[in-house]
PDB file of N, CA and C in Angstrom:
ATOM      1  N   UNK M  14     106.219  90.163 111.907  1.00 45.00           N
ATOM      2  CA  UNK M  14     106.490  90.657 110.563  1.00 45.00           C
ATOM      3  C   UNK M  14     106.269  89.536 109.556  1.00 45.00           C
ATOM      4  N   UNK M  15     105.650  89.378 108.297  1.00 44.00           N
ATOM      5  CA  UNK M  15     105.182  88.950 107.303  1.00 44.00           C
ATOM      6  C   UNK M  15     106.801  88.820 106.676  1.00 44.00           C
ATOM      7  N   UNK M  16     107.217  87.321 106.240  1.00 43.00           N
ATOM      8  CA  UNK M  16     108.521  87.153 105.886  1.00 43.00           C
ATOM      9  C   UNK M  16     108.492  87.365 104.229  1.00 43.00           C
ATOM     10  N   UNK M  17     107.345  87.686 104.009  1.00 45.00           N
ATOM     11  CA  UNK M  17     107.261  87.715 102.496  1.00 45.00           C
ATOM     12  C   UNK M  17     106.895  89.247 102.125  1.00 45.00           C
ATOM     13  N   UNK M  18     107.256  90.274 103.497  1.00 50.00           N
ATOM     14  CA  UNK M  18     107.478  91.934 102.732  1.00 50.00           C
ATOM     15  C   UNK M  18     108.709  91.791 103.116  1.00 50.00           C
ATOM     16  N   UNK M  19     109.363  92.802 102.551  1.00 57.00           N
ATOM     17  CA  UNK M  19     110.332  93.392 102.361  1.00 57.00           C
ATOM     18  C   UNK M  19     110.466  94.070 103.741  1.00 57.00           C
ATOM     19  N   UNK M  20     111.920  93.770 104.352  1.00 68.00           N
ATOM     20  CA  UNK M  20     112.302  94.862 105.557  1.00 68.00           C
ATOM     21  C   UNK M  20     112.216  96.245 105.328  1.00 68.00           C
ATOM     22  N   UNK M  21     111.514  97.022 106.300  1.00 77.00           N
ATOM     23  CA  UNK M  21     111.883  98.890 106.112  1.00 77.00           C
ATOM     24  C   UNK M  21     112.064  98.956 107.212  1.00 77.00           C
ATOM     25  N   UNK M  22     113.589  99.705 106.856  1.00 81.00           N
ATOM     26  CA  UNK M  22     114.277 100.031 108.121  1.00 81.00           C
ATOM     27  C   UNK M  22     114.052 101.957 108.371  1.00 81.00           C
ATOM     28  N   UNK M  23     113.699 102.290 109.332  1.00 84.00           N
ATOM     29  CA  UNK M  23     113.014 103.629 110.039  1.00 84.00           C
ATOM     30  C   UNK M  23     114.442 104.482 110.109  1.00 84.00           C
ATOM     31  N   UNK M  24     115.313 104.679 109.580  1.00 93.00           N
ATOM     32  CA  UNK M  24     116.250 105.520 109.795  1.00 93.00           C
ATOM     33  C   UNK M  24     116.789 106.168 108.076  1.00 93.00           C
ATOM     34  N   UNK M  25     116.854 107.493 108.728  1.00 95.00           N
ATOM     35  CA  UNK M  25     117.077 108.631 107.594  1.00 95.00           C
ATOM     36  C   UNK M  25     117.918 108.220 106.265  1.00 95.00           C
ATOM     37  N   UNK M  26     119.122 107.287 106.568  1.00 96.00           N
ATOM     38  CA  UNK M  26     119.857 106.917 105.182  1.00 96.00           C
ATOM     39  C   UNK M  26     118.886 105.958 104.506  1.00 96.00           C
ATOM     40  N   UNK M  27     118.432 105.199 104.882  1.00 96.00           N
ATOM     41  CA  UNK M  27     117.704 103.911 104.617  1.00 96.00           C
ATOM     42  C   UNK M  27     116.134 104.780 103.381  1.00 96.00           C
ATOM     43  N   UNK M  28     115.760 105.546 104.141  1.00 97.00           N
ATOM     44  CA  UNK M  28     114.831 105.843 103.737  1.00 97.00           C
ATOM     45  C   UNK M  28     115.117 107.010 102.684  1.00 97.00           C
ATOM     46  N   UNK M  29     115.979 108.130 103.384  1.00 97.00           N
ATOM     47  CA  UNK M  29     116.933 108.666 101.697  1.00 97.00           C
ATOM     48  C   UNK M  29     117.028 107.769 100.562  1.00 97.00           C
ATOM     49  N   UNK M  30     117.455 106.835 100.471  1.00 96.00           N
ATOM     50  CA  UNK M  30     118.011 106.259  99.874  1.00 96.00           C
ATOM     51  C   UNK M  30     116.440 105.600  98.668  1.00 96.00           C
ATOM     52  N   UNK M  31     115.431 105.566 100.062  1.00 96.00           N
ATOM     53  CA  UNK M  31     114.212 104.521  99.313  1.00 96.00           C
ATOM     54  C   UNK M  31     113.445 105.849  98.438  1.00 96.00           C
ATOM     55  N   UNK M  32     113.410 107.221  99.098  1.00 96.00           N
ATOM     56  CA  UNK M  32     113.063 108.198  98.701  1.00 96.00           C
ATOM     57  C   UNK M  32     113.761 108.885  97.099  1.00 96.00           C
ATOM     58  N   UNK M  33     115.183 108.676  97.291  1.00 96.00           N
ATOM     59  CA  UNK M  33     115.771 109.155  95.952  1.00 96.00           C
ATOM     60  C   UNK M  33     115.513 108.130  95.121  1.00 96.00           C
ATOM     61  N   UNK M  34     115.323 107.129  95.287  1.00 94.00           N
ATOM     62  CA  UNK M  34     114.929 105.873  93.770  1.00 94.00           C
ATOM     63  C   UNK M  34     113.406 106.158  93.475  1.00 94.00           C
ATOM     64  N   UNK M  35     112.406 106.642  94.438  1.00 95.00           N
ATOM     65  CA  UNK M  35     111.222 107.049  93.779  1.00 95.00           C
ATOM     66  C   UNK M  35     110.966 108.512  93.217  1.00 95.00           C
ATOM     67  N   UNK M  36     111.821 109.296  94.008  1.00 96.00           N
ATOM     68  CA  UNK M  36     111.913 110.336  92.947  1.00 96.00           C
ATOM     69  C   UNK M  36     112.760 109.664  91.494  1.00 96.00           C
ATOM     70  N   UNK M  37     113.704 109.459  91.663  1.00 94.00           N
ATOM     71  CA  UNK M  37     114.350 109.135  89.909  1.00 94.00           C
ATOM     72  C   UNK M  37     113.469 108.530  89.114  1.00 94.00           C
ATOM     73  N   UNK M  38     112.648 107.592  89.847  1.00 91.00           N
ATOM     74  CA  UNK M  38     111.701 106.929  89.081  1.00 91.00           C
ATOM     75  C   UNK M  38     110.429 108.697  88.207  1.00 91.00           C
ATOM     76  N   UNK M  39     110.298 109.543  89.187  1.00 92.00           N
ATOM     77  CA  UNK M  39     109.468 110.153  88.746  1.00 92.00           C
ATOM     78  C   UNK M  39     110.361 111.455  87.717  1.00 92.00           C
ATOM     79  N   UNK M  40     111.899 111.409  88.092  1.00 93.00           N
ATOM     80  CA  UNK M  40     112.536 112.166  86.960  1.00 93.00           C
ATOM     81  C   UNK M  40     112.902 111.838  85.666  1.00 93.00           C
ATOM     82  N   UNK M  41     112.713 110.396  85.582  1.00 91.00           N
ATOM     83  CA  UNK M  41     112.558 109.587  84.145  1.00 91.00           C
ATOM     84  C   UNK M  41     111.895 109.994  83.273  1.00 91.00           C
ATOM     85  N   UNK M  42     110.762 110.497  83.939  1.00 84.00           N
ATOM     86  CA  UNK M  42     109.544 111.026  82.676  1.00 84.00           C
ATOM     87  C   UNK M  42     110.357 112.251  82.064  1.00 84.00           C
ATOM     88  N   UNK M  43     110.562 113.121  82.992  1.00 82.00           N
ATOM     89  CA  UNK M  43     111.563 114.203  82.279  1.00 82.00           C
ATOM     90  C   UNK M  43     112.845 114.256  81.599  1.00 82.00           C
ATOM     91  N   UNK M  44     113.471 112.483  81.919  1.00 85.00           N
ATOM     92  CA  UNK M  44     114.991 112.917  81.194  1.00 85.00           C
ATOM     93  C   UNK M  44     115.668 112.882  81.859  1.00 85.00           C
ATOM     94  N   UNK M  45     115.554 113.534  83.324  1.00 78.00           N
ATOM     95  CA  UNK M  45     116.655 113.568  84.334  1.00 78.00           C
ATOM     96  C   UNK M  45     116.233 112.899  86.010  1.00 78.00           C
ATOM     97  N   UNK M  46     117.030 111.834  85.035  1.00 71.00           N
ATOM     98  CA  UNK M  46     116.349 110.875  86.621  1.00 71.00           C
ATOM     99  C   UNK M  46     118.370 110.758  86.983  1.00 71.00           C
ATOM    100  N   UNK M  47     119.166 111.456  86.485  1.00 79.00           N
ATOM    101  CA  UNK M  47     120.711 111.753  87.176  1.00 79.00           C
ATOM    102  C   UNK M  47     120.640 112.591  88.105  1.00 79.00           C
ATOM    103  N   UNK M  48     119.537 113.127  88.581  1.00 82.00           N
ATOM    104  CA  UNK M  48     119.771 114.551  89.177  1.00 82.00           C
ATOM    105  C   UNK M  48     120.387 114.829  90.699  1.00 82.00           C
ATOM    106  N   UNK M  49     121.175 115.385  91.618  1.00 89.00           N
ATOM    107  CA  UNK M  49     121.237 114.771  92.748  1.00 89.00           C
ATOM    108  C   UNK M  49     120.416 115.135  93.581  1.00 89.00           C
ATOM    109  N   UNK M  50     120.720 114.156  94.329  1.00 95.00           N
ATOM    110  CA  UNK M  50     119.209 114.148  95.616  1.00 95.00           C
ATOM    111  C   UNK M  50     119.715 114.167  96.758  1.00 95.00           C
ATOM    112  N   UNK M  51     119.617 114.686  97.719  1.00 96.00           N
ATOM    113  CA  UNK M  51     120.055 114.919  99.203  1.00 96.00           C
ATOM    114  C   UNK M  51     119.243 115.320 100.068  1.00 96.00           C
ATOM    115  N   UNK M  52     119.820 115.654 101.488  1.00 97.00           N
ATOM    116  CA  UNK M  52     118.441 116.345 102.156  1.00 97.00           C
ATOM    117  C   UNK M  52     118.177 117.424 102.173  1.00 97.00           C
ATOM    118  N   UNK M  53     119.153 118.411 101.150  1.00 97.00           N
ATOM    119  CA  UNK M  53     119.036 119.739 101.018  1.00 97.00           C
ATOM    120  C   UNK M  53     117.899 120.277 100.099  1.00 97.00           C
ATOM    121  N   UNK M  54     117.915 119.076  99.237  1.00 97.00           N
ATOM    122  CA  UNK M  54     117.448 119.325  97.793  1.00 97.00           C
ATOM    123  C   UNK M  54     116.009 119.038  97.706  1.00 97.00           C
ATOM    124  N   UNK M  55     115.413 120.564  97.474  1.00 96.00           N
ATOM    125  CA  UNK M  55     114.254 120.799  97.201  1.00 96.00           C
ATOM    126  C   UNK M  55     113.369 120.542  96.145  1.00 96.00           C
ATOM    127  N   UNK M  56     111.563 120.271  96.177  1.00 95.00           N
ATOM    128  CA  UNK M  56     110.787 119.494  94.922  1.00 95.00           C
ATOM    129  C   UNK M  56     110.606 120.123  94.316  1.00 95.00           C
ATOM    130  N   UNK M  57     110.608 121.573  94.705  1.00 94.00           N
ATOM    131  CA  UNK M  57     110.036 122.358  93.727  1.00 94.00           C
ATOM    132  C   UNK M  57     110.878 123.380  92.898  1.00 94.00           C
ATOM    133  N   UNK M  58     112.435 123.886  93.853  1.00 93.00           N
ATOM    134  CA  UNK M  58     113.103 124.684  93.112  1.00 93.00           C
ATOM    135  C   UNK M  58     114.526 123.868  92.350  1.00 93.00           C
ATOM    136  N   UNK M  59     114.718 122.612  93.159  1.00 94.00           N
ATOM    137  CA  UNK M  59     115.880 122.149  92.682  1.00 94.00           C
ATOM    138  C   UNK M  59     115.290 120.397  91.807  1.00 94.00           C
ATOM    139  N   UNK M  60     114.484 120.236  91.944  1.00 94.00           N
ATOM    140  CA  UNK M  60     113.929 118.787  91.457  1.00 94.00           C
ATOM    141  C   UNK M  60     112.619 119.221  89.975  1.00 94.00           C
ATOM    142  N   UNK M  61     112.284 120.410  90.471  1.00 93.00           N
ATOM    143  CA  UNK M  61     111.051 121.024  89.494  1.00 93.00           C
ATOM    144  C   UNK M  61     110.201 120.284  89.375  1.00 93.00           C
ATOM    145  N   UNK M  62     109.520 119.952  90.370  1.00 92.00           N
ATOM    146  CA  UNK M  62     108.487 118.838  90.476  1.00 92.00           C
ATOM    147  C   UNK M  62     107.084 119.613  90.693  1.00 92.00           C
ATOM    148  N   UNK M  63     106.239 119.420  89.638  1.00 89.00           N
ATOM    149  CA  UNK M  63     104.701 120.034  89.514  1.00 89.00           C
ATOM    150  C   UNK M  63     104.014 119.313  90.489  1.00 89.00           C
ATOM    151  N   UNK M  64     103.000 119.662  91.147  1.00 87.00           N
ATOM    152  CA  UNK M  64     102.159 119.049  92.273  1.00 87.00           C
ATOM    153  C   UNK M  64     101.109 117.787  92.044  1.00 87.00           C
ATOM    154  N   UNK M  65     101.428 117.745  90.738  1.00 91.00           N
ATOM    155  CA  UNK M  65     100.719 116.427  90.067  1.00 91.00           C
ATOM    156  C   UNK M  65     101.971 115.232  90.233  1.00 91.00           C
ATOM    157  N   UNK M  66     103.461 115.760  90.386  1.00 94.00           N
ATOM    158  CA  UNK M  66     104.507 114.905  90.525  1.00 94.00           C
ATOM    159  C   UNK M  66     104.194 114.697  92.402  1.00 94.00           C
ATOM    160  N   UNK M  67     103.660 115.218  93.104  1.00 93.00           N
ATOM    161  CA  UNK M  67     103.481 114.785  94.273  1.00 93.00           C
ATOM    162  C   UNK M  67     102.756 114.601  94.522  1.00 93.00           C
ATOM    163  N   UNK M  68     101.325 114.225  93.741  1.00 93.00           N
ATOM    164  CA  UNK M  68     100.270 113.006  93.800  1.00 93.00           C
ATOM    165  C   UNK M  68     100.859 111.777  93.712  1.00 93.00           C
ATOM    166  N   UNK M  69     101.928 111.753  92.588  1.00 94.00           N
ATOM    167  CA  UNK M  69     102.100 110.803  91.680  1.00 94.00           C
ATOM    168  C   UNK M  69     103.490 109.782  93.541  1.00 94.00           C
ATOM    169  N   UNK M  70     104.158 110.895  93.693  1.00 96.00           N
ATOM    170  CA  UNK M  70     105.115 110.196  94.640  1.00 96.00           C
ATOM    171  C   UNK M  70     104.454 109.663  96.355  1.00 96.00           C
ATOM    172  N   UNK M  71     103.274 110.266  96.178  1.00 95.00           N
ATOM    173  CA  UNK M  71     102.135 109.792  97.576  1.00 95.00           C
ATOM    174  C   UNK M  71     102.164 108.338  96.965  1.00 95.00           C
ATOM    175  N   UNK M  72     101.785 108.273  95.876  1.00 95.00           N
ATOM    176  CA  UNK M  72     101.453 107.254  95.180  1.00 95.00           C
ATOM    177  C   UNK M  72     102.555 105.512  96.186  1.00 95.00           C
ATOM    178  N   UNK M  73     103.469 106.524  95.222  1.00 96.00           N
ATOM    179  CA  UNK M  73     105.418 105.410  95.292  1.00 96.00           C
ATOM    180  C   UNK M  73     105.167 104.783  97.041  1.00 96.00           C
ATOM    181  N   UNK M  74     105.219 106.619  97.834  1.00 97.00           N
ATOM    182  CA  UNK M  74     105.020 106.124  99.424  1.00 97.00           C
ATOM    183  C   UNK M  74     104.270 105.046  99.787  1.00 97.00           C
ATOM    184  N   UNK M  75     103.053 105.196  99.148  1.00 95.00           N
ATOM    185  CA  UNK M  75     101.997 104.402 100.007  1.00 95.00           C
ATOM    186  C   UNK M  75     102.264 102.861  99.117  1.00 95.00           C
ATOM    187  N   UNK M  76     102.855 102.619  97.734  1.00 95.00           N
ATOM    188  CA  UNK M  76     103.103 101.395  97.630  1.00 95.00           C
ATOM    189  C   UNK M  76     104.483 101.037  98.464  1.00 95.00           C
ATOM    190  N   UNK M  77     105.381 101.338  99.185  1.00 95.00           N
ATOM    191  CA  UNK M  77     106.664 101.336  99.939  1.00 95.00           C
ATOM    192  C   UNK M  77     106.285 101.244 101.120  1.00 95.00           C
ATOM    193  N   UNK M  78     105.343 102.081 101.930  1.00 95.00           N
ATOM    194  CA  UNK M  78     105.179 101.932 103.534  1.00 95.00           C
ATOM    195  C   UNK M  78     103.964 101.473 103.520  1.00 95.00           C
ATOM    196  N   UNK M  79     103.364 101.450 102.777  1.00 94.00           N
ATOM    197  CA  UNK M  79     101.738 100.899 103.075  1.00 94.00           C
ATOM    198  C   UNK M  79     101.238 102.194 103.782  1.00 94.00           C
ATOM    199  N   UNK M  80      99.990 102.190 104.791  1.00 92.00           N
ATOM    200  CA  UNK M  80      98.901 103.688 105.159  1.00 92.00           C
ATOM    201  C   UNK M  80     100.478 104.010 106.420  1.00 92.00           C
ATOM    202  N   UNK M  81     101.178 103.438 106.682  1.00 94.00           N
ATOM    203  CA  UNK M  81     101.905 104.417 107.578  1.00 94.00           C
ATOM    204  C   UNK M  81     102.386 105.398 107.638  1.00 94.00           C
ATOM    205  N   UNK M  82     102.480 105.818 106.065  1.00 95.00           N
ATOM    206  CA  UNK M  82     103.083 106.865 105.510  1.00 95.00           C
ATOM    207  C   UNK M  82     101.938 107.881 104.423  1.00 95.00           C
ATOM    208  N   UNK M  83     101.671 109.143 105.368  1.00 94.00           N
ATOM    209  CA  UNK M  83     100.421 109.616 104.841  1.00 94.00           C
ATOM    210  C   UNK M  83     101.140 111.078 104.446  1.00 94.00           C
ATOM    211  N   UNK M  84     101.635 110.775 102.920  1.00 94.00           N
ATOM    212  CA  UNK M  84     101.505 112.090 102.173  1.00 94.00           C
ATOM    213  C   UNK M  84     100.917 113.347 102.477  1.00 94.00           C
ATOM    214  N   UNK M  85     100.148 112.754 101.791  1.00 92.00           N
ATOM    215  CA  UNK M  85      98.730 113.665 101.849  1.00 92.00           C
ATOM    216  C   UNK M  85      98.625 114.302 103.086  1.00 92.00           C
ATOM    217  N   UNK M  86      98.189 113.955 104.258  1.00 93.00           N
ATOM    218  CA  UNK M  86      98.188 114.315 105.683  1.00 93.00           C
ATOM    219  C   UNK M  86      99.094 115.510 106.173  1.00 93.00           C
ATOM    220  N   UNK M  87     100.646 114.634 105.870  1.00 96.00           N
ATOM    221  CA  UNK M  87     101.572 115.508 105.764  1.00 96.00           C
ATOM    222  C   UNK M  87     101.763 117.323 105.102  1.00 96.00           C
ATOM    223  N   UNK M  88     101.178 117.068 103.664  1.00 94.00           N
ATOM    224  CA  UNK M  88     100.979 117.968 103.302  1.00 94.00           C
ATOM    225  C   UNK M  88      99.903 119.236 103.747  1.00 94.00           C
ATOM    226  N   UNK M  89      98.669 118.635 104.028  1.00 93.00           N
ATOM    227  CA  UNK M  89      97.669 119.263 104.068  1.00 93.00           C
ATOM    228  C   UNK M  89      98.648 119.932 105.302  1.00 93.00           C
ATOM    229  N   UNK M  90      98.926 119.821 106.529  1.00 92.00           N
ATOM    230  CA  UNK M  90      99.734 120.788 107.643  1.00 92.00           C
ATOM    231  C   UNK M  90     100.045 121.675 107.382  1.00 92.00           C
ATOM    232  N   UNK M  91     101.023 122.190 106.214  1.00 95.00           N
ATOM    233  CA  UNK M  91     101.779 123.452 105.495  1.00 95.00           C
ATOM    234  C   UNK M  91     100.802 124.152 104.852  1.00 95.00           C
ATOM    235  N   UNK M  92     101.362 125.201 105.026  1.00 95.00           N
ATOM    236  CA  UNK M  92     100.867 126.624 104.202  1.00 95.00           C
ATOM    237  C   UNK M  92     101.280 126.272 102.878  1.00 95.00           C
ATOM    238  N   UNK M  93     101.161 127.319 101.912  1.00 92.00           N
ATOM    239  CA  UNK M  93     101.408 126.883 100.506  1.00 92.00           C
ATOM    240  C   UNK M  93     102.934 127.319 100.241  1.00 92.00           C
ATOM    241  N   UNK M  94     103.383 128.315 100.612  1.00 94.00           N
ATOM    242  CA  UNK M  94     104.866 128.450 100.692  1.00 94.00           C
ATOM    243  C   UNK M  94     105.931 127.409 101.332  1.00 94.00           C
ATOM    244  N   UNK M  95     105.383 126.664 102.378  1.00 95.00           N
ATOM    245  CA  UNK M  95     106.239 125.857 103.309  1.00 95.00           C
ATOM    246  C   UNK M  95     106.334 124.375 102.321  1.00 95.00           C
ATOM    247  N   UNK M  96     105.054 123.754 101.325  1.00 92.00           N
ATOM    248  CA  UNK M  96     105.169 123.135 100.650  1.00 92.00           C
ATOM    249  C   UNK M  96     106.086 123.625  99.204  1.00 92.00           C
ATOM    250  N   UNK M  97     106.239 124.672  98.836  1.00 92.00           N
ATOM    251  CA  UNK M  97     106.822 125.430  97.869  1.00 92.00           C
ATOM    252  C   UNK M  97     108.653 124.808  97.997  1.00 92.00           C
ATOM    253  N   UNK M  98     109.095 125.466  99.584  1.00 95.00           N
ATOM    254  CA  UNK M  98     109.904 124.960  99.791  1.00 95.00           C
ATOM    255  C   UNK M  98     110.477 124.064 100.393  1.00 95.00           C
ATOM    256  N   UNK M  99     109.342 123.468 100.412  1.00 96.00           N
ATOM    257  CA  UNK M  99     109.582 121.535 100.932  1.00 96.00           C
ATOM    258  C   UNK M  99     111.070 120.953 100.393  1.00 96.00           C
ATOM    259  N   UNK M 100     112.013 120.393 101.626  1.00 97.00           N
ATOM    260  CA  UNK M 100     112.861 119.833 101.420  1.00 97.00           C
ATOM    261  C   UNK M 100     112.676 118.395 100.970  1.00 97.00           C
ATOM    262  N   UNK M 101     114.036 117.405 100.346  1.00 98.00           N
ATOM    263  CA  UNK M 101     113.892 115.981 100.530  1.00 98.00           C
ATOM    264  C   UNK M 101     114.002 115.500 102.033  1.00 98.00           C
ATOM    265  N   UNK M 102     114.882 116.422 102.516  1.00 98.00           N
ATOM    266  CA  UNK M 102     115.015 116.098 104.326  1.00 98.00           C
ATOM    267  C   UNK M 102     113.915 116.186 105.229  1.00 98.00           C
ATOM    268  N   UNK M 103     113.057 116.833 105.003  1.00 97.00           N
ATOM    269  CA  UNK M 103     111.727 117.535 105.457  1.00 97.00           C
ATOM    270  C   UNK M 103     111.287 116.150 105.539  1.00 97.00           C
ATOM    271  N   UNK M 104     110.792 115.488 104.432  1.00 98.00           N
ATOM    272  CA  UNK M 104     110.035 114.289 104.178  1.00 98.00           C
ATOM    273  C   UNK M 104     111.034 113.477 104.561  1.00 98.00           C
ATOM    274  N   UNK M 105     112.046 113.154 104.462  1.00 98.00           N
ATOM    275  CA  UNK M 105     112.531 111.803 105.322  1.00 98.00           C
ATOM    276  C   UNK M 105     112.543 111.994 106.431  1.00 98.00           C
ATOM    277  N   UNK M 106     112.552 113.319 107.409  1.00 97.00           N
ATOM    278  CA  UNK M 106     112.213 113.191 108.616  1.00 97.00           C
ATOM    279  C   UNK M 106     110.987 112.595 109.293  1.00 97.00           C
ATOM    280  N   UNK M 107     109.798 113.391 108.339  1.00 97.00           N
ATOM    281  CA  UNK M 107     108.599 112.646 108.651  1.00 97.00           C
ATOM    282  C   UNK M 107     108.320 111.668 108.237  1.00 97.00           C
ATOM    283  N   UNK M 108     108.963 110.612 107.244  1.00 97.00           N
ATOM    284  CA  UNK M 108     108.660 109.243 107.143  1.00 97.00           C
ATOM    285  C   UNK M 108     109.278 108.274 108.560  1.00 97.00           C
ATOM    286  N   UNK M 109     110.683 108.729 108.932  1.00 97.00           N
ATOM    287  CA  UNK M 109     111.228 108.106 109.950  1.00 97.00           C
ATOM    288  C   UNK M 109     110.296 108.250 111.282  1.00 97.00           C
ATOM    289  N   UNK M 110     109.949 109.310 111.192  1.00 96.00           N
ATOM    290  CA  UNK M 110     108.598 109.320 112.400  1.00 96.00           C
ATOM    291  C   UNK M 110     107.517 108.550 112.505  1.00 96.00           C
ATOM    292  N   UNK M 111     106.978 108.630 110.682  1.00 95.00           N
ATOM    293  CA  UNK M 111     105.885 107.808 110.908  1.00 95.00           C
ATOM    294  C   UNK M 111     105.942 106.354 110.863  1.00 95.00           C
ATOM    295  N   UNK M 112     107.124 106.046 110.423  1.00 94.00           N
ATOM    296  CA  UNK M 112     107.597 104.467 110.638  1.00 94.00           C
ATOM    297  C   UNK M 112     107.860 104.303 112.048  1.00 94.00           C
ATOM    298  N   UNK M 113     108.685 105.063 112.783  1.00 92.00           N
ATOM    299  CA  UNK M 113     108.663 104.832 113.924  1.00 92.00           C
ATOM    300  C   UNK M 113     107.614 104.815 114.870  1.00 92.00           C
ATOM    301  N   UNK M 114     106.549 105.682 114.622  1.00 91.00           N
ATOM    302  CA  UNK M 114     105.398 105.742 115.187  1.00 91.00           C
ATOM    303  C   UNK M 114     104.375 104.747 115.400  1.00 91.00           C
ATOM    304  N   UNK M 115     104.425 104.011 114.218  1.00 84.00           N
ATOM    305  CA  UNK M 115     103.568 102.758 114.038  1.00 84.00           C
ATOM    306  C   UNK M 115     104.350 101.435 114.297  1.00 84.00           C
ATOM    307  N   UNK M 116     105.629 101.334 114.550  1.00 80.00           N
ATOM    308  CA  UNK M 116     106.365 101.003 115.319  1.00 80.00           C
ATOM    309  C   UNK M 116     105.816 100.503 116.372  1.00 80.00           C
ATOM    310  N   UNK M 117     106.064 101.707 117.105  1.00 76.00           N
ATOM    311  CA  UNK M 117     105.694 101.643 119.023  1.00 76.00           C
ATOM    312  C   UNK M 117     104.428 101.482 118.984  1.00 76.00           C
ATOM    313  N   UNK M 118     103.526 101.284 118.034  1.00 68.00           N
ATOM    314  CA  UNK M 118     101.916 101.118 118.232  1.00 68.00           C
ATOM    315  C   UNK M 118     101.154 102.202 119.256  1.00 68.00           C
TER     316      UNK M 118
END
């Protein structure tokens, strides 16, 4: 490990946690970067996040995990409803995977 990145630790609070500061970062533009965030809480019905706001948070990922963490990828899998109701838990599950994944090499 490179002593000059930053530790990322592969487990669900850790990464909640890295996940709700880049969403707030992207609820700023709107005003409500108070909003709460959990793993219940959805992008599109409870966060109201336009799909240009999840270009914009591929973005946050890939400066935070570097290519281990593939948005995009992720997304393309789902139907258009399953992204509709994309959880925050949804995505921290699959970040903990894909950190872990590249992990074990």
């Amino acid at each position: 490990m490179n002593p000059t990145e930053p530790e990322i630790r592969a487990d669900e609070e850790a990464v909640l946690a890295d996940l709700a500061g880049m969403l707030r970062t992207l609820l700023e533009e709107y005003g409500d970067d108070d909003a709460e965030i959990g793993m219940s809480t959805t992008f599109n019905r409870d966060l109201e996040l336009e799909s240009i706001d999840l270009v914009t948070l591929a973005g946050l990922l890939e400066e935070r995990y570097g290519k281990r963490v593939n948005f995009a990828e992720f997304l393309a899998g789902m139907e258009f409803d399953e992204i509709i109701e994309l959880t925050v838990g949804r995505l921290v599950e699959y970040v903990v995977w894909s950190l872990k994944a590249t992990e074990a090499g």
